[in-house]
Structures are given as C-alpha cells and as structure tokens.
Tab-separated table of C-alpha atoms in Angstrom:
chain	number	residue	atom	x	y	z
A	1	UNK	CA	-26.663	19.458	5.264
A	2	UNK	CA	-23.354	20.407	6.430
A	3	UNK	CA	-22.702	21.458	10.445
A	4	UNK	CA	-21.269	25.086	11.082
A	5	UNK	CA	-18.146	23.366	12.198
A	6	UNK	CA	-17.827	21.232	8.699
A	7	UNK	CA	-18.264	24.554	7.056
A	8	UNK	CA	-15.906	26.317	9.246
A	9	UNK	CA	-13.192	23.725	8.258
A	10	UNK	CA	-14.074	23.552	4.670
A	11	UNK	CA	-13.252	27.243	4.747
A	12	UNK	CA	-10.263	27.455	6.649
A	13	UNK	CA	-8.973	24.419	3.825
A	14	UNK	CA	-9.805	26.911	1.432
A	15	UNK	CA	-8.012	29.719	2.733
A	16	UNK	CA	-4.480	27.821	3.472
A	17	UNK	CA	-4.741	25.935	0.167
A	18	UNK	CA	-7.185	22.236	0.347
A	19	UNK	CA	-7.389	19.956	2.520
A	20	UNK	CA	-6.298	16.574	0.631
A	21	UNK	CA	-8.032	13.844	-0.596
A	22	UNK	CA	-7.424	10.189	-0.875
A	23	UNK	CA	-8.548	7.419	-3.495
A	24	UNK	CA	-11.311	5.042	-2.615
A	25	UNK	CA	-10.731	2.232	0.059
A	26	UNK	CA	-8.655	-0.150	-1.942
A	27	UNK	CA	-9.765	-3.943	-2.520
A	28	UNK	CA	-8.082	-6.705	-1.452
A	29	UNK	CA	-8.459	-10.575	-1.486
A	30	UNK	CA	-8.847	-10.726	2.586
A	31	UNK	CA	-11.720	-9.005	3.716
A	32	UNK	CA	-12.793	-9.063	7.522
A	33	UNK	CA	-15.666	-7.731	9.484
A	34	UNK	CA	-17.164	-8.087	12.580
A	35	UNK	CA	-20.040	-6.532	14.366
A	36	UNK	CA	-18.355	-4.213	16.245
A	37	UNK	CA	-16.746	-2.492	13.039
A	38	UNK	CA	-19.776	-2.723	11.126
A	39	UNK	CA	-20.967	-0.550	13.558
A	40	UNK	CA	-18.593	2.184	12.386
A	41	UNK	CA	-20.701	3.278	9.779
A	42	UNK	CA	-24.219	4.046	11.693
A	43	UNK	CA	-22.112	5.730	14.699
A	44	UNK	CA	-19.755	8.122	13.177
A	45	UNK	CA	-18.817	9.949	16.083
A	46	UNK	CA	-18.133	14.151	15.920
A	47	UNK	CA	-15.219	15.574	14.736
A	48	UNK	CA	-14.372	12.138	12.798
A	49	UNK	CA	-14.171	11.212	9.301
A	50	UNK	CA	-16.376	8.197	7.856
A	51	UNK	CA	-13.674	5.808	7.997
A	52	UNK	CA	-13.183	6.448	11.750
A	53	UNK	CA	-10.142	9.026	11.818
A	54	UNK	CA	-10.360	12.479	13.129
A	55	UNK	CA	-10.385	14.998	11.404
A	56	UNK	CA	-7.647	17.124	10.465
A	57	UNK	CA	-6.386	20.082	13.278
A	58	UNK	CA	-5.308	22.978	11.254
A	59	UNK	CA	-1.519	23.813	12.291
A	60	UNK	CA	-0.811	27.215	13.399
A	61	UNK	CA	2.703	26.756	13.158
A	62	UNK	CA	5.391	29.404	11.740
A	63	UNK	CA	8.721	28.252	9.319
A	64	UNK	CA	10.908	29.383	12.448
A	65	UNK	CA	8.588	26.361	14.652
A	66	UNK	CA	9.636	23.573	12.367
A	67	UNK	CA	13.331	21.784	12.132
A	68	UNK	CA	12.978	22.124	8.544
A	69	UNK	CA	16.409	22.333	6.912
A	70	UNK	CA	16.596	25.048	4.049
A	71	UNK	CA	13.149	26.009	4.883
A	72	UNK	CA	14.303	29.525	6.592
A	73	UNK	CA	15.885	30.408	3.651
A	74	UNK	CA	12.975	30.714	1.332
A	75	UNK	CA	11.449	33.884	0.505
A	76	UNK	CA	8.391	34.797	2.200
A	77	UNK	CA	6.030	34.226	-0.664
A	78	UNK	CA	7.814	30.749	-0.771
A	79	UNK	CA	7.146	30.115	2.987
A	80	UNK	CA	3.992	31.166	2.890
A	81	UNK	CA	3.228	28.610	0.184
A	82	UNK	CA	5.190	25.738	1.905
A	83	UNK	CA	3.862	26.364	5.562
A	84	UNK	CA	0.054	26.174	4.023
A	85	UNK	CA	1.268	22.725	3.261
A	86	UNK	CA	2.745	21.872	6.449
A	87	UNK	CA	-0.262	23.316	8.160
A	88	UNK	CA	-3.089	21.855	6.228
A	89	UNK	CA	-2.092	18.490	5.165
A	90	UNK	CA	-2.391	15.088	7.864
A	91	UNK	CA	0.943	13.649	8.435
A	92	UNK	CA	0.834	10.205	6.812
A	93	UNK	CA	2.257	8.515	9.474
A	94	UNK	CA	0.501	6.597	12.097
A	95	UNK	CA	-0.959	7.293	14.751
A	96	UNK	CA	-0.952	11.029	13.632
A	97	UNK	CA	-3.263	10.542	10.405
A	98	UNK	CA	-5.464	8.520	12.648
A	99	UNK	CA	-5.795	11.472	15.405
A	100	UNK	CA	-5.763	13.949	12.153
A	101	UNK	CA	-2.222	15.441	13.263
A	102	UNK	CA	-1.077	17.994	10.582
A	103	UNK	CA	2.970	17.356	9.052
A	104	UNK	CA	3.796	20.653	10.402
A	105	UNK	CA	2.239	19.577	14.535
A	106	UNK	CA	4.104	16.169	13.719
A	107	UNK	CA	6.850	17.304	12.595
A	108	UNK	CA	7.662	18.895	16.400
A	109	UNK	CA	6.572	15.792	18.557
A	110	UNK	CA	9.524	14.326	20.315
A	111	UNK	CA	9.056	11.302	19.062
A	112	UNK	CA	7.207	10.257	15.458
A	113	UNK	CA	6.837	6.628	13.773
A	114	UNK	CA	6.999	8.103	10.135
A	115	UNK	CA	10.494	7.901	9.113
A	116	UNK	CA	9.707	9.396	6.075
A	117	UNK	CA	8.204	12.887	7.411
A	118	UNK	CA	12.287	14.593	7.051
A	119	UNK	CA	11.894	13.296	3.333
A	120	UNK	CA	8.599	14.726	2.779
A	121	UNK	CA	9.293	18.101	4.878
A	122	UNK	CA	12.218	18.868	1.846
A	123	UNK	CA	10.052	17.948	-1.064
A	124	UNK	CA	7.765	20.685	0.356
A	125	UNK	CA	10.607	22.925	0.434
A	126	UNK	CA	12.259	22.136	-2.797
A	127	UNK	CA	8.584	22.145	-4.747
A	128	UNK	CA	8.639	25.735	-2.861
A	129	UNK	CA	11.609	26.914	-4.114
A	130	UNK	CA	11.438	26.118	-7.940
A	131	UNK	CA	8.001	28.345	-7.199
A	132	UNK	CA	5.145	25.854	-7.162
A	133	UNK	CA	2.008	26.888	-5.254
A	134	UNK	CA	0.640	25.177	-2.408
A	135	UNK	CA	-2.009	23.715	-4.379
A	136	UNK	CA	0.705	21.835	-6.888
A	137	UNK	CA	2.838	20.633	-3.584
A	138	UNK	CA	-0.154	19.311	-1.415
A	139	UNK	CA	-0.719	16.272	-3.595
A	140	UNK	CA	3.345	15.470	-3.431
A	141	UNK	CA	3.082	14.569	0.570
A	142	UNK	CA	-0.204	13.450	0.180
A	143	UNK	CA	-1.063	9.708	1.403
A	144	UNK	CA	-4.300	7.723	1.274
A	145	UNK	CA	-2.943	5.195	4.077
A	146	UNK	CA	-0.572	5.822	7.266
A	147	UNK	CA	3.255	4.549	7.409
A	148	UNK	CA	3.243	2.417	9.877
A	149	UNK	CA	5.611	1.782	12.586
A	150	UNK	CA	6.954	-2.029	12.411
A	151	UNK	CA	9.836	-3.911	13.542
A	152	UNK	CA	10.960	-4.082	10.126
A	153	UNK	CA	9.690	-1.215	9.004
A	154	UNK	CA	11.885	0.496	11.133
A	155	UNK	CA	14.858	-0.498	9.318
A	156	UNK	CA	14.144	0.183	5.600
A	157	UNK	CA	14.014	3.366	4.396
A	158	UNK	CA	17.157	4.839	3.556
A	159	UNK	CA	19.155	2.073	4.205
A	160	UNK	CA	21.540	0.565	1.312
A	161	UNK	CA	20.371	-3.334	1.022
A	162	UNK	CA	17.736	-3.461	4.117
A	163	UNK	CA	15.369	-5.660	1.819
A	164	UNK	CA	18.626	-7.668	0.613
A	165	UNK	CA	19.253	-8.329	4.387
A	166	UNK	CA	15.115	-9.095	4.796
A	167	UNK	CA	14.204	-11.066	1.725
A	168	UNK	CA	17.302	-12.268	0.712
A	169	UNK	CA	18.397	-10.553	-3.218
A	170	UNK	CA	16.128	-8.546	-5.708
A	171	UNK	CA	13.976	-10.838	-8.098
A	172	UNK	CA	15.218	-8.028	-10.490
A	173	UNK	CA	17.362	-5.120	-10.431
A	174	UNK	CA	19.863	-4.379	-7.975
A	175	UNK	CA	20.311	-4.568	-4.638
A	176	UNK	CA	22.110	-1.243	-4.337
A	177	UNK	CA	19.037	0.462	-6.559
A	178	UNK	CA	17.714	3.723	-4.722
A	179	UNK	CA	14.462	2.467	-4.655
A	180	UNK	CA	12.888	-0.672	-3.445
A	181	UNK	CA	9.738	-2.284	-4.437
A	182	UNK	CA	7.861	-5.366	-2.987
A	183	UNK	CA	5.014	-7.073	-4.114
A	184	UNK	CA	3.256	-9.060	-1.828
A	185	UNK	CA	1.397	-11.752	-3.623
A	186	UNK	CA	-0.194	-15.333	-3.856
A	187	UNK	CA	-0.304	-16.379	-7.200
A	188	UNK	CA	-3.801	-18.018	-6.516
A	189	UNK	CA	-5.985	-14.522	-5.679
A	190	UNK	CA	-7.761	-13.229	-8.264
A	191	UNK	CA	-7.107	-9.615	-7.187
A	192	UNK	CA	-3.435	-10.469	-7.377
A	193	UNK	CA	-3.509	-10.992	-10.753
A	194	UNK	CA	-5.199	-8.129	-11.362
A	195	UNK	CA	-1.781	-6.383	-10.437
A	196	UNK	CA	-0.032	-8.032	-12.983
A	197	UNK	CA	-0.315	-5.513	-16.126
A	198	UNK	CA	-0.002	-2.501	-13.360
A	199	UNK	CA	3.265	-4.009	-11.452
A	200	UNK	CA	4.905	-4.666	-14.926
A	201	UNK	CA	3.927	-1.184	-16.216
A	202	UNK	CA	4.783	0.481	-13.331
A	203	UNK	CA	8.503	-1.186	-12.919
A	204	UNK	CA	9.422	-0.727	-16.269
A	205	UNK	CA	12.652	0.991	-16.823
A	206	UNK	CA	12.367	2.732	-13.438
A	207	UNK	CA	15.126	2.942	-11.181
A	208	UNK	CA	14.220	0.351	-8.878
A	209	UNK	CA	14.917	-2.826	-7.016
A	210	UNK	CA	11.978	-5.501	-6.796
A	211	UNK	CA	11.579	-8.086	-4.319
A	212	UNK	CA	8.848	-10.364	-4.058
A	213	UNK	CA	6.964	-11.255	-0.418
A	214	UNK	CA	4.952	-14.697	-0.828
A	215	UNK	CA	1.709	-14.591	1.752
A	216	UNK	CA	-0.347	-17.479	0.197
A	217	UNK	CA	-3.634	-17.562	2.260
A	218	UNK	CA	-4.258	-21.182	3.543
A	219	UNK	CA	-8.052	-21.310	1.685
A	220	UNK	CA	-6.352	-21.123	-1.708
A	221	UNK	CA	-5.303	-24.948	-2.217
A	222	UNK	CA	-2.724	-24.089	-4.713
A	223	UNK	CA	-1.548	-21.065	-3.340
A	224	UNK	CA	1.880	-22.200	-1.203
A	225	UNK	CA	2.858	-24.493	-3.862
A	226	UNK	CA	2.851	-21.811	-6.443
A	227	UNK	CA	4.601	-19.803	-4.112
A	228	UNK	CA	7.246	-22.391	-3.476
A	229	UNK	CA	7.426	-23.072	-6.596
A	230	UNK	CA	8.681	-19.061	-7.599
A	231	UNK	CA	11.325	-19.502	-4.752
A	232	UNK	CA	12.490	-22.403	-6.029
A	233	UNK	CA	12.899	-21.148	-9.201
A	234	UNK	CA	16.315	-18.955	-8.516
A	235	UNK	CA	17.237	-16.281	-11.201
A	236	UNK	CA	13.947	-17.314	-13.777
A	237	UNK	CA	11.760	-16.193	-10.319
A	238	UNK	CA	10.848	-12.867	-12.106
A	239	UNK	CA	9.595	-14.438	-15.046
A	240	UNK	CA	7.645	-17.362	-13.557
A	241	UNK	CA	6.028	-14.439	-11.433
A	242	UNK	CA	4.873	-12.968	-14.727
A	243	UNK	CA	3.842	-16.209	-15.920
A	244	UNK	CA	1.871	-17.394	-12.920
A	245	UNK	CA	0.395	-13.904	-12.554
A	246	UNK	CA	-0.762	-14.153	-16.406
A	247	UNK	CA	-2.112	-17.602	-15.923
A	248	UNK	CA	-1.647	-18.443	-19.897
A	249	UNK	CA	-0.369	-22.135	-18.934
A	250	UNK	CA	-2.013	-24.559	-17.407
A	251	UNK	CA	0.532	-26.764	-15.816
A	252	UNK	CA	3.636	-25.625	-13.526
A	253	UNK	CA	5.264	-28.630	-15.619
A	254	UNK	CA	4.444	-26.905	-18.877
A	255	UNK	CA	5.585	-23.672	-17.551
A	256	UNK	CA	9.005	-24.947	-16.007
A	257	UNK	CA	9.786	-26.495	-19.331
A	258	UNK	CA	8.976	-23.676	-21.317
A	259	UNK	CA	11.522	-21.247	-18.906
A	260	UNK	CA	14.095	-23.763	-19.097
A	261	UNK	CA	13.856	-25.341	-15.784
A	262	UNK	CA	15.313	-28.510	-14.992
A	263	UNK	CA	12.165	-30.486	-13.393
A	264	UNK	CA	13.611	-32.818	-11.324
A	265	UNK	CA	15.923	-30.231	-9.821
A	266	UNK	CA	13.162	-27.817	-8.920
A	267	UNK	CA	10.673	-30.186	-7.818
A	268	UNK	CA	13.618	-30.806	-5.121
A	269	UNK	CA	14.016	-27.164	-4.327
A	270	UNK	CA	10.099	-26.971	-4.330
A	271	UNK	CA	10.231	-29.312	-1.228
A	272	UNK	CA	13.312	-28.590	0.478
A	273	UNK	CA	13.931	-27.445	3.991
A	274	UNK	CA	15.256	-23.948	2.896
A	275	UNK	CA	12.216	-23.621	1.157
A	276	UNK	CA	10.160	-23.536	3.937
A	277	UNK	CA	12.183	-21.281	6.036
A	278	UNK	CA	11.940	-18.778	3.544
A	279	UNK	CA	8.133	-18.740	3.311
A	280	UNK	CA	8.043	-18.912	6.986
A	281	UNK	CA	10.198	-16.127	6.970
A	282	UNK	CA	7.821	-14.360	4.564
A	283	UNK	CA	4.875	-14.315	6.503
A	284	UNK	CA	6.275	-13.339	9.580
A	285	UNK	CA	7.982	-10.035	7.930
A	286	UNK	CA	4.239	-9.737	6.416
A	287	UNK	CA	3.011	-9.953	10.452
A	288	UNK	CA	5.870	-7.100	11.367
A	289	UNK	CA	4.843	-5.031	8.594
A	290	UNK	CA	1.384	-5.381	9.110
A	291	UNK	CA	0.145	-6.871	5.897
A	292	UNK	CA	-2.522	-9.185	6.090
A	293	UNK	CA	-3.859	-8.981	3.008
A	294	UNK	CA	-3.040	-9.538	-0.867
A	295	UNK	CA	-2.291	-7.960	-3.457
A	296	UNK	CA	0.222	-5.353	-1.352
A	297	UNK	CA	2.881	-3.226	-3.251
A	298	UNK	CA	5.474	-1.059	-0.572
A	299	UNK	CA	7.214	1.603	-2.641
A	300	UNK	CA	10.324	2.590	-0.345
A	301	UNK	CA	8.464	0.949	2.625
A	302	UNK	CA	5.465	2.910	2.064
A	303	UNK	CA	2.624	-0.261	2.206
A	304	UNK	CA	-0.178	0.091	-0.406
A	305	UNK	CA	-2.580	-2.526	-0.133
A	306	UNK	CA	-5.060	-3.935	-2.187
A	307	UNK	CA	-6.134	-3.387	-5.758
A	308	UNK	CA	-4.681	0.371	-6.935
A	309	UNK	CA	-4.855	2.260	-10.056
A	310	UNK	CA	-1.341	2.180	-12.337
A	311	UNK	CA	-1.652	6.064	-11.740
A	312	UNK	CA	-2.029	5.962	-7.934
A	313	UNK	CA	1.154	4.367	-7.916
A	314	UNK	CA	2.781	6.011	-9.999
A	315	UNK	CA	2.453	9.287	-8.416
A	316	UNK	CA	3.583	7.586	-4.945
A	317	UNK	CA	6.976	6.022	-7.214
A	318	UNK	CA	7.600	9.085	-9.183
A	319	UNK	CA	7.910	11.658	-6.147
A	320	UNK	CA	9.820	9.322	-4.211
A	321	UNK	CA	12.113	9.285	-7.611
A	322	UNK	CA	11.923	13.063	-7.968
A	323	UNK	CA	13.433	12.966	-4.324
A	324	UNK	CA	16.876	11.869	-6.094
A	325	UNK	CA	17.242	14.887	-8.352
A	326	UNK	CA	19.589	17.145	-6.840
C-alpha cells in the first residue's frame, strides 16, 4: 500500500510530465557485500528509494532561474515543456542523484561534479525547440547511474585527445573522433564476454574513438596474461580483443599465428618493462575513475558498468551523437 506522501509524489510526476526510470541494477563479474549493506534492504529509511538514494525534490524553478543558454528564447509552450524536464528529472551527477537533486536545483549550485549537466541542459532546449513534449525529452537526460567526479574524469569530456593523453592511442578509430569509447575488460570474465556481440554492434560505423582499459582481476589465472598479451599486440590489438572476447581458439599461439603475429617478437613485448607500466597504469586510471568492476563501457566519460542491453547503450551513444547535429 502506498503512503500519502508516495502518492503525493506520484502525482506531482504526473502533472510536470514522469518521473524517470532506470534499467535494472546491472551485473558485473565483481560482486561485494557485507553486512552492513545487506542491511540496506530490511531498513529502507523514509523519503529514500530501495537502492538507498533519496528521492527526487521536485524543482520549483522558473527558465529566468537557470543559466540556460537559448533557453529564454523559447516560446512559452516550449518552456513550459523544457522546465517540466529540468524540474522533474534527478541530475545524473553525483552526489546530486544520490540526495535526489533535480537538473534544474543542480544546475544553480555554485559548484557541481557533472561536467556534462551544460550538455544535457541544451539537449533539453533543442528537443524543446524542434517541439517535442516533455515526455519525449525526459528519457534524453535520463541516467540509470551518477557521473562521477574523478581525477581523470575531470579531464575528459570535451577535450580533443584526453583518452590519447590517458591510454595512450585508440585501438580503433581516431584520436580526434568526437566521441570516445572505453571498454574496460579482462578477457577471462565470463560477463565480459558477454559484451562482445553488444560492443561490436554498438561501435559499428559510429562516429567514435575506442580505447581499451585492461583491469584483469587477480582470481582469474589467465587474466593479466591475456591482457598483456592485447597490449603487446600493437595495431592487430582490436582484433585479438575480438578474438579473445569470442574465445573460438584455444591457444594464444594459435591465435597470434592466425593474425599474423610474429611469436617470438610478441612473447618479448608480452614480458617487457613497458608492458607492465601500462597495465599498472590501467588500473590505477580504473581506481580514479572508480571502476572496480568488469565488464565497464564509458561513452564520453559517462561509466556504465556491468552487463547492459545493446539498446541501453545505444540510447546513451546516440544522444550524445545527436548532440553534434547543429
């Protein structure tokens, strides 16, 4: 049975256009518990959601409130549209999705973590302006998970060649694409290669560059020599990736032979110094970004981790492509 106050806000998300949803907790090849967080569940606290966040405040705000570039000059059936947006969606940033902050209340403080907020603020305006209704633009800033702030994080979106300078060149595509992608992998997690048909689907003819981050977890024996092994591998990385991710061979031997790798070359590489600096340097970008976890895929910086649908991400990659039309 549902509280007054549940029903209350159910109403009110009616009336300024849904509150938004979010897909179901993802899965991922690290999973951690404790007693304290299992403890989550049996003592949901009032005014919180089941996975521990608040709820969502309603915003109150007006157009003229927000530092919203082109969003005075809608019309006011346009404004009214976008500001039920701003009002009634959680920012996606954290900590304001945690304290259920709404874009348009974030959007003011002096200070926010999401980078990305200015982006999303104009594709609410520009869905608004071509004349879509609040109900077609909520699910366009929508986000199941918060951006998080991160030392590295801090320095990626928007910026020509930040993953170049992190992870050293794209595995494919350019450097100077407008959109990055990372996946975060180890070759030796099953729920990693469940990504495989989704990443390549996904990156197909799309406008992007892709960079790989190795985390292989320590309890997977193979795991860091795989991983080692795709370093070492220099411009056939992207297709050993495939390969590994497919797991149709059974030795790396067979596989380097078949992509044309000279074996006693890369079983040098495999083992060299360099080598290890760049997995070392992998994992502690992983730490800075906050990813503990496998499979991961960041779209623009945006982490997604765990086990996602091919259309979950696409919707994420598509409206941050639709941000480049004019």
């Amino acid at each position: 049975m549902r509280t007054f106050s549940q029903m209350s806000l159910l109403v009110m998300c009616w009336l300024l256009g849904g509150c938004e949803r979010t897909e179901a907790p993802p899965v991922t090849s690290q999973i951690t518990q404790s007693p304290e967080k299992n403890l989550v569940a049996l003592d949901i606290g009032r005014g919180q959601r089941p996975d521990g966040r608040a709820l969502l405040t309603l915003g109150v705000l007006r157009a003229e409130d927000l530092p919203v570039p082109g969003l005075s000059t809608l019309t006011s059936p346009m404004q009214a549209e976008a500001m039920a947006v701003f009002n009634s969606t959680t920012a996606p940033c954290s900590p304001c999705m945690e304290d259920g902050v709404s874009v348009s209340d974030c959007l003011i403080r002096t200070e926010t973590s999401c980078r990305n907020l200015q982006t999303l603020a104009q594709r609410i305006v520009g869905a608004a302006r071509v004349g879509k209704s609040r109900h077609e633009i909520q699910p366009l800033v929508t986000y199941a998970d918060p951006w998080k702030p991160s030392i590295a994080g801090n320095k990626l979106r928007g910026t020509e060649g930040a993953w170049t300078s992190l992870l050293g060149g794209p595995t494919w595509g350019e450097g100077s694409a407008p959109i990055s992608v990372v996946l975060v992998v180890d070759y030796s997690d099953p729920f990693s290669r469940q990504m495989e048909e989704v990443w390549s689907t996904l990156l197909a003819d799309k406008p992007v560059a892709v960079y790989l981050l190795h985390l292989p977890h320590a309890r997977h024996s193979e795991a860091e020599g795989l991983a080692r092994a795709v370093v070492a591998a220099g411009g056939t990385a992207g297709e050993l990736h495939g390969a590994l991710l497919k797991k149709e061979v059974a030795t790396l031997e067979t596989l380097g032979s078949q992509l044309g790798l000279d074996e006693a070359g890369w079983a040098a590489r495999r083992d060299a110094v360099e080598t290890t600096s760049v997995l070392e340097g992998h994992a502690q970008l992983a730490v800075e970004l906050g990813i503990e976890a496998t499979p991961a895929t960041l779209i623009n910086g945006y982490p997604v981790v765990g086990v996602r649908s091919l259309e979950f991400l696409q919707t994420i990659l598509n409206n941050e492509i639709g941000d480049l039309e004019p």
